[in-house]
Coordinates of C-alpha atoms and ligand atoms in Angstrom, one line a residue:
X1 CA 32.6 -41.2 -44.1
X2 CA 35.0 -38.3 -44.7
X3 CA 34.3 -34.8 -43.9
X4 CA 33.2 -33.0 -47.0
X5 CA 36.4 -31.4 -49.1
X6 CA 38.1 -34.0 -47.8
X7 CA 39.9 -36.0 -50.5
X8 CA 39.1 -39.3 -50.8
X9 CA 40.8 -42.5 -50.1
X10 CA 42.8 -42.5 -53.2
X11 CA 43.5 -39.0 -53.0
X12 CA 44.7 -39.7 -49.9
X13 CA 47.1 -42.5 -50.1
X14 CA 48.4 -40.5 -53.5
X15 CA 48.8 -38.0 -51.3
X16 CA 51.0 -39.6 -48.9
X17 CA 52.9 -41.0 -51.7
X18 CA 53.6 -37.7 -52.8
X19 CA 54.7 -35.9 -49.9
X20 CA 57.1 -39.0 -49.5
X21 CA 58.4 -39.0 -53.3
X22 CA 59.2 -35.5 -52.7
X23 CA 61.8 -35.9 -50.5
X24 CA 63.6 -38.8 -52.5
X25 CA 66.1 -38.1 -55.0
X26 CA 64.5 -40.1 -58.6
X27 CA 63.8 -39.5 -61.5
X28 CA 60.1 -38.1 -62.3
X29 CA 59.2 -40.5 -64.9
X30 CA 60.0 -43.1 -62.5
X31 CA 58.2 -41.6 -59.3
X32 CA 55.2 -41.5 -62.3
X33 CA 55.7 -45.1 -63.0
X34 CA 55.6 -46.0 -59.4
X35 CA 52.9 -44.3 -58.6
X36 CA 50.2 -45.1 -61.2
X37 CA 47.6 -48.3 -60.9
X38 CA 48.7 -50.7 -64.0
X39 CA 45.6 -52.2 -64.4
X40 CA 41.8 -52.4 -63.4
X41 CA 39.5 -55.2 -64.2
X42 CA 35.6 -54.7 -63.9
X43 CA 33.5 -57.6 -64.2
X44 CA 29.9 -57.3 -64.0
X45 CA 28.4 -61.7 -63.5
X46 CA 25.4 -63.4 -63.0
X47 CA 23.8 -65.5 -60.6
X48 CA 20.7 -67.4 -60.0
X49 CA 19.3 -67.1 -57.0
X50 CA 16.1 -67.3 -55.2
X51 CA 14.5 -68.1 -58.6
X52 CA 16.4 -64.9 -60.4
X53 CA 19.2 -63.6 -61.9
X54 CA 21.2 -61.7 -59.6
X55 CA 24.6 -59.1 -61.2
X56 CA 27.2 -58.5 -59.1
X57 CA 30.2 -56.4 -59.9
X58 CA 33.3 -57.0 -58.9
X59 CA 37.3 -55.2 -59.5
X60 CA 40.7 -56.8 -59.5
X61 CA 43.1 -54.1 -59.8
X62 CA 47.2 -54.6 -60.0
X63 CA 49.2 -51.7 -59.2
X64 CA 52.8 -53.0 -60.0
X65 CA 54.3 -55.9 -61.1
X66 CA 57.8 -55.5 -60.6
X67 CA 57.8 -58.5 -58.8
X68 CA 55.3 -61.5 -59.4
X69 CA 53.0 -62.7 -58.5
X70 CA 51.1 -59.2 -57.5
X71 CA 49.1 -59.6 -54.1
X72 CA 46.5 -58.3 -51.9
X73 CA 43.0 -59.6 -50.4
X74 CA 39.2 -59.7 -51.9
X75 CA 36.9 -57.9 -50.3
X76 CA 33.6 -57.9 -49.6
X77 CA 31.6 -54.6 -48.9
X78 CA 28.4 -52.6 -50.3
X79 CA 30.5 -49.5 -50.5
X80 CA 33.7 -51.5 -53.0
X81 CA 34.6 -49.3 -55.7
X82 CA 36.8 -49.2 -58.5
X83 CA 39.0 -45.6 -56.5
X84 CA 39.0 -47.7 -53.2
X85 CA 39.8 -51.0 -54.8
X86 CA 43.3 -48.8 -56.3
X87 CA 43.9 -47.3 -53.5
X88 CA 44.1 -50.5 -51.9
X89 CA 46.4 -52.3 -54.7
X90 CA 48.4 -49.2 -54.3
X91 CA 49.0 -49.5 -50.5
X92 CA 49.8 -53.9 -51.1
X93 CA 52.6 -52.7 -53.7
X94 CA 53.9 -50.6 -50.7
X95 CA 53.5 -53.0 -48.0
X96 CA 55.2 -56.5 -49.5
X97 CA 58.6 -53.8 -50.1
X98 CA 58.1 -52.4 -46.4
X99 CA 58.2 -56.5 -44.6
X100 CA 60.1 -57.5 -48.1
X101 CA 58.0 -60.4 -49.3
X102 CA 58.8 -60.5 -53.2
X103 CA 55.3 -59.6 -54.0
X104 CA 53.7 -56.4 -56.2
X105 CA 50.5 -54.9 -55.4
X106 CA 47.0 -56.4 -56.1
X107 CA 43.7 -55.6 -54.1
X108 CA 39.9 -57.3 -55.0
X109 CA 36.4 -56.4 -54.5
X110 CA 32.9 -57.4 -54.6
X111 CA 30.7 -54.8 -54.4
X112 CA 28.2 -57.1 -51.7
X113 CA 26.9 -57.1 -48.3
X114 CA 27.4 -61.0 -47.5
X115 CA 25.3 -60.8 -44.5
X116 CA 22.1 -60.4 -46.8
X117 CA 22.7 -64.0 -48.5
X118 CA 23.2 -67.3 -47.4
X119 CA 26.1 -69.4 -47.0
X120 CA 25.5 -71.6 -50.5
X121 CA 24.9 -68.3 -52.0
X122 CA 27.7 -67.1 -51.1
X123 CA 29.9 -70.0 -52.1
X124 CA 27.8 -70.3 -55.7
X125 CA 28.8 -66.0 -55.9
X126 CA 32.3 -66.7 -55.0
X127 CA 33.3 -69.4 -57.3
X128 CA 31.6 -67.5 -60.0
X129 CA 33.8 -64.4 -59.1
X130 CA 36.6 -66.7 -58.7
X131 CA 36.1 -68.5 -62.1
X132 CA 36.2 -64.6 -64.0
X133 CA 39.3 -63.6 -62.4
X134 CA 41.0 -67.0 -63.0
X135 CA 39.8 -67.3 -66.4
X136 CA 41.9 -64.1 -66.9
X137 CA 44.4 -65.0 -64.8
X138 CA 44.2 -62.9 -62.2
X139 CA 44.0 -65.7 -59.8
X140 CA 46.7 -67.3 -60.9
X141 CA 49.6 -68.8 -58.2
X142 CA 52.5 -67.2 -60.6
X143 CA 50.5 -64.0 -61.6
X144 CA 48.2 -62.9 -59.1
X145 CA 47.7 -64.1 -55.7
X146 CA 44.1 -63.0 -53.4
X147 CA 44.0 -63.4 -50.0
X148 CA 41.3 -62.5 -47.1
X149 CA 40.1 -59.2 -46.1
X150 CA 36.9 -57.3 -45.1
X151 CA 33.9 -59.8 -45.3
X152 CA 35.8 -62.8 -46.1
X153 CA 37.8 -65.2 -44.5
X154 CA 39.1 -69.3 -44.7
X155 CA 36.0 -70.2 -45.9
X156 CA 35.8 -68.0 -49.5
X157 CA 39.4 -68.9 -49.8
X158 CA 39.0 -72.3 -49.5
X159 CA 36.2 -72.1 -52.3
X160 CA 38.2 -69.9 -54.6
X161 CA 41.5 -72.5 -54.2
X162 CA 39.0 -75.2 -55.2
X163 CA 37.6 -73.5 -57.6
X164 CA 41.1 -72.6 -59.4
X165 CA 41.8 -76.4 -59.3
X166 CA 38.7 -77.4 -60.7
X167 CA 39.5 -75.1 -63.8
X168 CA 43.5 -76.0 -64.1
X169 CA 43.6 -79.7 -62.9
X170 CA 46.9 -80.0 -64.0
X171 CA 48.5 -77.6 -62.0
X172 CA 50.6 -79.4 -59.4
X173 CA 50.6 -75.6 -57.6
X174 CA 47.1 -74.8 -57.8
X175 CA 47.2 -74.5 -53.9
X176 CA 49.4 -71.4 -54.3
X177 CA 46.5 -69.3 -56.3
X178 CA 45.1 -67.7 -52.8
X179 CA 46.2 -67.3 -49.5
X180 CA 44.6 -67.5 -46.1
X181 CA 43.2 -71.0 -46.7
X182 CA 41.9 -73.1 -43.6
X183 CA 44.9 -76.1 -42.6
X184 CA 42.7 -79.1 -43.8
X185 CA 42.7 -77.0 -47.5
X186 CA 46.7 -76.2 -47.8
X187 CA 46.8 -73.1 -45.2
X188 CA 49.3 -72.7 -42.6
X189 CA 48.8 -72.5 -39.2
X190 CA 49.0 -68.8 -38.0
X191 CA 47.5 -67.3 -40.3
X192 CA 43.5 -66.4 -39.3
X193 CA 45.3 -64.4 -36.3
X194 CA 48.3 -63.0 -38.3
X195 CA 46.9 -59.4 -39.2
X196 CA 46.0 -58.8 -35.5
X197 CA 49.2 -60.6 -34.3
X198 CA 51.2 -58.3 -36.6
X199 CA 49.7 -55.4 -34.8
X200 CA 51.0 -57.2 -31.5
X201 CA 54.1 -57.3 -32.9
X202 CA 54.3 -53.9 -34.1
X203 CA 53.6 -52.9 -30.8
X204 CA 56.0 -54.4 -28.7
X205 CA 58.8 -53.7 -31.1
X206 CA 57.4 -49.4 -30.9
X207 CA 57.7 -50.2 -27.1
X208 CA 61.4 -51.3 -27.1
X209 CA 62.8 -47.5 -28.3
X210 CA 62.1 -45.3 -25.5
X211 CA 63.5 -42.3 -28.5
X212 CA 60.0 -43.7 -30.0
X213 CA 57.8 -43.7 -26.9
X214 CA 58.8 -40.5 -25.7
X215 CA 57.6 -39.0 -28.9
X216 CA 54.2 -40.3 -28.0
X217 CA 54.5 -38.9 -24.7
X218 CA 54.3 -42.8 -23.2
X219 CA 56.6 -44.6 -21.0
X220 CA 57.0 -48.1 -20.0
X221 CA 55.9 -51.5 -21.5
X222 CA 52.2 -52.7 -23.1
X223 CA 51.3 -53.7 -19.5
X224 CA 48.5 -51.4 -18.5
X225 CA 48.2 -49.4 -21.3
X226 CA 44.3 -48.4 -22.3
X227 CA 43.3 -49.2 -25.8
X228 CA 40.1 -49.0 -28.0
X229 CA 39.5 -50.9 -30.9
X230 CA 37.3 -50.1 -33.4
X231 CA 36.3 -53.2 -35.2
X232 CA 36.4 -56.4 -33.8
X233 CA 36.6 -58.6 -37.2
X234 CA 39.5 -60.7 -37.2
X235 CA 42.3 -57.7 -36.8
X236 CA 40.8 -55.9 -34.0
X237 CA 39.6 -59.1 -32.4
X238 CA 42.9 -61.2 -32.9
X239 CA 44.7 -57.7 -31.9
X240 CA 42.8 -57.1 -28.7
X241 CA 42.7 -60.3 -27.5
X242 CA 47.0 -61.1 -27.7
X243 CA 47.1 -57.5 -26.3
X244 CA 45.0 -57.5 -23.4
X245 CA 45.9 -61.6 -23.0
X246 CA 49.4 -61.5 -23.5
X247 CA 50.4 -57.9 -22.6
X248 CA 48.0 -57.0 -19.9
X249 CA 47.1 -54.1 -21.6
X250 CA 43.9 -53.4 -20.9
X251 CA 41.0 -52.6 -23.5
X252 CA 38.7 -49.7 -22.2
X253 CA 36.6 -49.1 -25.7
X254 CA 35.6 -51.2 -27.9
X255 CA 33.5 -50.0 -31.1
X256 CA 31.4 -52.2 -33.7
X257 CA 28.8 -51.2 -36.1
X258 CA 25.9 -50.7 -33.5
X259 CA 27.9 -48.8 -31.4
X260 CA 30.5 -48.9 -28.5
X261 CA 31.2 -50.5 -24.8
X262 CA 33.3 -48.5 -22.9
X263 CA 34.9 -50.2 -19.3
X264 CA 37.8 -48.4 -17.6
X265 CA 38.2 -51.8 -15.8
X266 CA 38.8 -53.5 -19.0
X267 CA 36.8 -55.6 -21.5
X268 CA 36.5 -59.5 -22.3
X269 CA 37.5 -59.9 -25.6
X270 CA 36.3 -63.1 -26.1
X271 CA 32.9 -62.1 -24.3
X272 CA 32.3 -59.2 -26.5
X273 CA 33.1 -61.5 -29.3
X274 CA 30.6 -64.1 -28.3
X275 CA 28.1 -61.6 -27.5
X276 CA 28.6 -60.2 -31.2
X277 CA 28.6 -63.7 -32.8
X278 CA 25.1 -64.4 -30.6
X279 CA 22.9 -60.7 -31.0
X280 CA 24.9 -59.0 -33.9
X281 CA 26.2 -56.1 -31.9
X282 CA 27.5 -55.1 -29.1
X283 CA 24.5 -53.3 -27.6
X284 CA 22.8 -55.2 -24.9
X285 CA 26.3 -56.3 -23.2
X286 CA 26.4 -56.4 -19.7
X287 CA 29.7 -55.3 -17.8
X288 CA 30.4 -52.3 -19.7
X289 CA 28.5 -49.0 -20.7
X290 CA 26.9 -49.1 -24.0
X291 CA 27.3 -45.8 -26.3
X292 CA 25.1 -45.7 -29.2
X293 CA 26.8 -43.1 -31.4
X294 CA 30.7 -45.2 -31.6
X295 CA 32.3 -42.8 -33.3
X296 CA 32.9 -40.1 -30.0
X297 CA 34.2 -43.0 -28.6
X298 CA 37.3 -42.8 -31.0
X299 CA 37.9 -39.3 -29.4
X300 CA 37.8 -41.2 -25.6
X301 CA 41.1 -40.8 -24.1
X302 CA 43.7 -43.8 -24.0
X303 CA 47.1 -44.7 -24.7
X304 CA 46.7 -46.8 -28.3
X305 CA 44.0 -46.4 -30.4
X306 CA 43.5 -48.9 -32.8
X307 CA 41.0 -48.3 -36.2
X308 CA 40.8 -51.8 -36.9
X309 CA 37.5 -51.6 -39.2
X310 CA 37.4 -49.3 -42.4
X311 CA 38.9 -46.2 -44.0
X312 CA 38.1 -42.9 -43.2
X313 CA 37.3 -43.4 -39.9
X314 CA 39.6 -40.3 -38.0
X315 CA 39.5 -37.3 -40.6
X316 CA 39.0 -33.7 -40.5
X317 CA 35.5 -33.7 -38.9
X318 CA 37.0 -35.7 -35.8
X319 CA 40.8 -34.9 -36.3
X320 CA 41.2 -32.3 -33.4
X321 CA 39.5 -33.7 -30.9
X322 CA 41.2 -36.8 -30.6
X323 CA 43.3 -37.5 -27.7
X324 CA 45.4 -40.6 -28.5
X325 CA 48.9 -39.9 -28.6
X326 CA 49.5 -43.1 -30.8
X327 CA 47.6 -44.8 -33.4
X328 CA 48.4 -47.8 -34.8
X329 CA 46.6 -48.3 -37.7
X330 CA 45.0 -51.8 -38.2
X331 CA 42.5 -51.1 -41.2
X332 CA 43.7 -49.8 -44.8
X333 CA 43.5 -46.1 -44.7
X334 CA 41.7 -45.6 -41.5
X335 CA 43.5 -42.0 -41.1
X336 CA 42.7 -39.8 -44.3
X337 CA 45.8 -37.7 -45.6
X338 CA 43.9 -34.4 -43.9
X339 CA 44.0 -35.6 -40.4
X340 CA 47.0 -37.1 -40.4
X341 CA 48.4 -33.3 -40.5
X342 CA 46.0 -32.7 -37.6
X343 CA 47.3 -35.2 -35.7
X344 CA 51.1 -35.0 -37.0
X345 CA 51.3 -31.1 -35.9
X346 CA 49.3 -32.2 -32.4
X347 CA 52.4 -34.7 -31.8
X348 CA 50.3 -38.0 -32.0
X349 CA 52.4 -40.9 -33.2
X350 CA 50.9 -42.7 -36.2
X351 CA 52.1 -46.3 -36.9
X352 CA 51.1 -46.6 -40.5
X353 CA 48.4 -49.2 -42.3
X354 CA 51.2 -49.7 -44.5
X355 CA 53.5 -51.4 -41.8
X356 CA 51.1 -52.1 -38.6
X357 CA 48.7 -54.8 -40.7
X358 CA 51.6 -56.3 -42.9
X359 CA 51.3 -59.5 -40.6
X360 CA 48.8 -61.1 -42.8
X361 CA 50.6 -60.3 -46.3
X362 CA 54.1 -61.8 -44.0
X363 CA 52.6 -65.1 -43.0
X364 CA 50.3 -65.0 -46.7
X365 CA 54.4 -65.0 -47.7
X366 CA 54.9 -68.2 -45.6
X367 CA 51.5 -70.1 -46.9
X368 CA 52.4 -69.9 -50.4
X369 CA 56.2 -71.0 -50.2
X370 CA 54.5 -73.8 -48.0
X371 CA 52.2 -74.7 -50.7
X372 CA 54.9 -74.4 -53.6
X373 CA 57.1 -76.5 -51.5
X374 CA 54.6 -79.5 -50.9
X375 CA 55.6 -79.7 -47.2
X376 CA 55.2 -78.4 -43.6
X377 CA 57.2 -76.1 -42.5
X378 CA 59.5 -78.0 -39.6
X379 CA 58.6 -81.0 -40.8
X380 CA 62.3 -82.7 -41.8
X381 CA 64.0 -80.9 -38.8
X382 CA 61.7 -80.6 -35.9
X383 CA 62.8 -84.5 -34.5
X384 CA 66.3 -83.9 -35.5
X385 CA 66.5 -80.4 -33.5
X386 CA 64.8 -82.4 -30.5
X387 CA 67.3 -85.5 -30.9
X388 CA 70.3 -82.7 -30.8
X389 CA 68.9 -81.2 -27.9
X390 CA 68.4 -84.0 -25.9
X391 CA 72.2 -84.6 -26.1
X392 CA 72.5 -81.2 -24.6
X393 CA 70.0 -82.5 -21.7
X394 CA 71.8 -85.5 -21.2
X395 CA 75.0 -84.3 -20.7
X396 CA 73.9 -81.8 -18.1
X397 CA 71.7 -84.6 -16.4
X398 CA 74.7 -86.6 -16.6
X399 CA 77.0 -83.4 -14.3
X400 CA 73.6 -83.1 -12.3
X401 CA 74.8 -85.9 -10.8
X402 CA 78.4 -84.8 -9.7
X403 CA 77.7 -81.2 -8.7
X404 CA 74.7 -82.5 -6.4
X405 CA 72.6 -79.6 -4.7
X406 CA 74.3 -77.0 -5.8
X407 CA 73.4 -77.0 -9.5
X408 CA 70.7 -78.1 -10.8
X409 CA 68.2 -77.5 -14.1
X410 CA 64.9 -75.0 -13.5
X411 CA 62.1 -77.0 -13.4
X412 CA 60.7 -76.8 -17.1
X413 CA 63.9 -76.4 -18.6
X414 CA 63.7 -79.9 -19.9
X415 CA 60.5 -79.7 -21.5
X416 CA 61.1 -76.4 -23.2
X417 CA 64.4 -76.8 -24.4
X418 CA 63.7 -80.4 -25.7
X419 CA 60.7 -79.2 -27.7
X420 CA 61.7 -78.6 -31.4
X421 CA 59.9 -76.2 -33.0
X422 CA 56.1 -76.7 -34.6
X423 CA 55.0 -74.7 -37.8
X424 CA 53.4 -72.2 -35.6
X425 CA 56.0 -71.6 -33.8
X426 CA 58.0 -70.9 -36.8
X427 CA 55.4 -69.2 -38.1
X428 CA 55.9 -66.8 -34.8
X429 CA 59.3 -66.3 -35.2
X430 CA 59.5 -65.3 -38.6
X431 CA 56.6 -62.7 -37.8
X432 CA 57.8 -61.5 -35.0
X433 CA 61.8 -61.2 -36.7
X434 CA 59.7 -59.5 -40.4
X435 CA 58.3 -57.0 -37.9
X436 CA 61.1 -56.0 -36.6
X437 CA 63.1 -55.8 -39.4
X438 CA 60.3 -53.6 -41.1
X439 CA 60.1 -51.5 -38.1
X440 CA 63.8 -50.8 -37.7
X441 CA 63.9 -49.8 -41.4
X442 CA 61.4 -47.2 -40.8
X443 CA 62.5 -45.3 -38.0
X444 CA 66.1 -45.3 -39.0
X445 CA 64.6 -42.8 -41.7
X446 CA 62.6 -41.5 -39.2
X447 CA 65.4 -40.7 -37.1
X448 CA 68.4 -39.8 -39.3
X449 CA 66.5 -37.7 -41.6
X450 CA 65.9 -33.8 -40.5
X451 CA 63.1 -33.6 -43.0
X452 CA 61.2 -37.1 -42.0
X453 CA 58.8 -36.2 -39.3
X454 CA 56.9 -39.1 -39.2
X455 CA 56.7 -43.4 -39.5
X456 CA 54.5 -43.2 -42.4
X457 CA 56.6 -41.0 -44.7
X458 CA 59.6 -42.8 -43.5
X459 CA 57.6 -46.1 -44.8
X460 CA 56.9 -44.9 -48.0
X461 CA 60.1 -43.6 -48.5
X462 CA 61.9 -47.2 -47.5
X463 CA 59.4 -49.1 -49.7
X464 CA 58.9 -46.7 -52.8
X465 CA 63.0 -47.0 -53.1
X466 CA 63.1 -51.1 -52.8
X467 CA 60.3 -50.9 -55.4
X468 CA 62.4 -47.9 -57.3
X469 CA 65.5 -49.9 -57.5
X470 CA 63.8 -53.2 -58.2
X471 CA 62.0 -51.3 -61.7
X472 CA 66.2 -50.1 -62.4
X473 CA 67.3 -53.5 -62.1
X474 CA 65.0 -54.4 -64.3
X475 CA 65.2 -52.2 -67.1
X476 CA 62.2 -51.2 -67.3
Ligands
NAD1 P1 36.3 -58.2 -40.9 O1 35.2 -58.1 -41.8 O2 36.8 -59.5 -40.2 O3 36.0 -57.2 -39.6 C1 35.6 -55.9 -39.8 C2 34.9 -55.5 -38.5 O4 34.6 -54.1 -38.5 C3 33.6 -56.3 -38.3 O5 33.5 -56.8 -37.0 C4 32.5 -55.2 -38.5 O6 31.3 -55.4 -37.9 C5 33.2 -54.0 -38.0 N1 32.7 -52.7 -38.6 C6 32.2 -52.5 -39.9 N2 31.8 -51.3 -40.0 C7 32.0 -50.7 -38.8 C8 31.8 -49.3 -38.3 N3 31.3 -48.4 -39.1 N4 32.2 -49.1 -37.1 C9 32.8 -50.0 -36.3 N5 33.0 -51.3 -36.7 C10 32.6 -51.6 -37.9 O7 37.6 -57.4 -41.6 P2 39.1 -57.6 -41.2 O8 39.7 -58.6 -42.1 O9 39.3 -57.6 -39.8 O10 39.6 -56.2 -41.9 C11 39.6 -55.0 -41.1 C12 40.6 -54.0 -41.7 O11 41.9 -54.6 -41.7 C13 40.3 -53.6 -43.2 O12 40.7 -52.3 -43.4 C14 41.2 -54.5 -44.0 O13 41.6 -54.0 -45.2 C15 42.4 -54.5 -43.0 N6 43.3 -55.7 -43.2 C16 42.8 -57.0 -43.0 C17 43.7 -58.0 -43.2 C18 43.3 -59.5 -42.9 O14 44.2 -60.3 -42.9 N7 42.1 -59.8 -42.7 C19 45.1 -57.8 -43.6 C20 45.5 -56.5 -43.7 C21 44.6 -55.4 -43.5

């Protein structure tokens, strides 16, 4: 994927950490400590299928532990390997400190292509994988806690959460051993479209420091803005669609694995997506111009570009000739360490991996403090908050009546301030306020620090010294 002499995806990330740890006054031993991978688990199973024995292999690898349980998603992929598998443990440890959820760094892989199996298949190959990781504990809801990514969704997490049970039946919190569950299984709502809301997020809250936009070169709100998205799993989908639904931007690229459609009029999410779902690509969509190779069409101009789909993707083969003048970075590592330098000196704006898809890891936060609590979030105040507001109603109904037609309530005041608030709605809000709050970190380094240049060294720099101080506290 990367241009040759390019370092690889490890090399890369330990790259970034580097250039960051430079800058921050600790000791090297420490910096050392942070940096390194604590732990990699191979496991090489069997499965019968089709009348044979099929081996799969698969990696669970924790980066640090200085808080428990470690997190980060299982993926599914041909091309999972034991260096991207680390670098991806690496970048969870980095994340949970950015959007503080008390979490270390985990990632999992199965090196698979699910589309070449069937769905019982699948679910026989995943509770296998589950039962070797659990039996070690590395599904565990104390120790080590998976959640979606690449090639897996609700449905191999609801087979892994069973599959935990099945093997610890005792365990009143088995629901807590993986994240990104469906609802009827111990999810919570808000969490399928969490990654790609995050993104949303992100983006409004870049939008809202003109300091920030002008360093892009842009102006002005979401509204209008051309994106492309490359990917349309569930980041890039859940991403495009909020954006161009909610923020009337408008999405002139999109690119999947067949290729790209390009509209300067704008693209149907949800068609695209239905058109995928029906033919397996994109090619053969009407409304838009089809473009076979999909990787110039990362170099198309726009406003945003969003990598929503693998690693590698903008490097030093592609670096100089692209023309966004921000990136947000939806996928792990879509921007290798190389082009980032490109793209840094050329004065594009790179909103880091680390940060920009933090919204699933934020409302994975949420799922398992639901399931350790045994109870909906909202569910003991939401009638009481409506009761309390309906005082407030009353009482203005009640001088409705004495200051006549020159006072009255909007229209659908009433019905919006009377509502108390639902589990996705909470949900929303403590997205939306875990954004922020990350964001704000960030470029206050960004900003008051002469030798900062950039969001993504200012991430790493925030979250390797929460992670730094949290290793002193402890002793070691
Ligand atoms: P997904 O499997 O749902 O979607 C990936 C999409 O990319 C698919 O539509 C696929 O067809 C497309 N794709 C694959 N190869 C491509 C190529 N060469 N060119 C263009 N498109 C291609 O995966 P996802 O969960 O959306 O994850 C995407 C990225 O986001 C990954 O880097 C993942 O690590 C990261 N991420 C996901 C989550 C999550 O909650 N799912 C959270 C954080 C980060």
């Amino acid at each position: 994927m990367s241009a040759v002499n390019e370092p690889s995806f490890r090399e890369s990330v330990e790259l970034m950490f580097d250039r960051a740890v430079e800058l921050m006054d600790l000791p090297d031993g420490l910096k050392e400590k942070i940096r390194v991978v604590n732990a990699t688990y191979t496991v090489r199973f069997g499965v019968r299928l089709r009348g044979e024995v099929k081996t799969f292999t698969g990696y669970r690898s924790v980066h640090s532990e200085h808080m428990e349980p470690v997190k980060g998603g299982i993926r599914y992929a041909i091309g999972v390997n034991q260096d991207e598998v680390e670098a991806l443990a690496a970048l969870m440890t980095y994340k949970c400190a950015l959007v503080e959820t008390p979490f270390g760094g985990s990632k999992g892989g199965l090196r698979i292509d699910p589309r070449e199996y069937e769905v019982h298949e699948l679910e026989a190959i995943t509770r296998r994988f589950a039962y070797e990781l659990a039996k070690r504990d590395l599904i565990n809801p104390s120790q080590n806690v998976p959640a979606p990514d690449m090639g897996t969704g609700e449905r191999e997490m609801a087979w892994i959460a069973d599959q935990y049970a099945r093997m610890n039946t005792t365990d009143i919190n088995a629901k807590a051993c993986v994240t990104g569950k469906p609802i009827h299984a111990g999810g919570i709502a808000g969490r399928v479209e969490a990654t790609g809301r995050g993104v949303q997020y992100a983006l409004r809250e870049f939008f809202r420091h003109p300091e920030d936009k002008a360093a892009a070169g842009l102006g002005g709100t979401l509204s209008g803005k051309r994106v492309i998205v490359q990917g349309l799993g569930n980041v890039g989908y859940h991403a495009a669609k909020f954006l161009s639904g909610e923020d009337k931007s408008v999405i002139t690229g999109i690119i999947e694995r067949d290729g790209a459609l390009v509209s300067d009029a704008g693209l149907d999410v949800d068609a695209v997506r239905d058109w995928v779902g029906e033919y397996g690509g994109v090619k053969g969509y009407p409304d838009a111009t089809f473009v076979e190779d999909g990787s110039v069409v990362l170099e198309k101009d726009c406003d945003i570009l969003i990598p929503a789909a693998l690693e590698g993707v903008i490097n030093l083969s592609n670096a100089a000739r692209i023309k966004a003048p921000l990136i947000i970075e939806a996928a792990n590592g879509p921007v290798t360490a190389g082009a980032d330098e490109v793209l840094r000196e050329r004065g594009c704006v790179i909103i880091p991996d680390m940060y920009a898809n933090a919204g699933g890891v934020t409302v994975s936060y949420f799922e398992w403090v639901k399931n350790l609590s045994h109870i909906r979030f909202g569910r003991m105040q939401r009638r009481q908050e409506e009761a309390r507001h309906q005082l407030v109603v009353d009482e203005l109904e009640r001088l409705d009546k004495y200051l006549g037609d020159a006072w009255s309530m909007t229209p659908d005041f009433k019905e919006k301030y009377l509502r108390g608030a639902d589990e996705l709605e909470l949900v929303r809000s403590g997205l939306d306020d875990t954004m922020r709050a990350a964001y704000q970190s960030m470029r206050e380094v960004w900003h008051s620090r002469d030798d900062v240049k950039d969001l993504r060294t200012a991430a790493f720099i925030v979250a390797i010294s929460r992670v730094a101080r949290s290793y002193e506290a402890k002793g070691i």
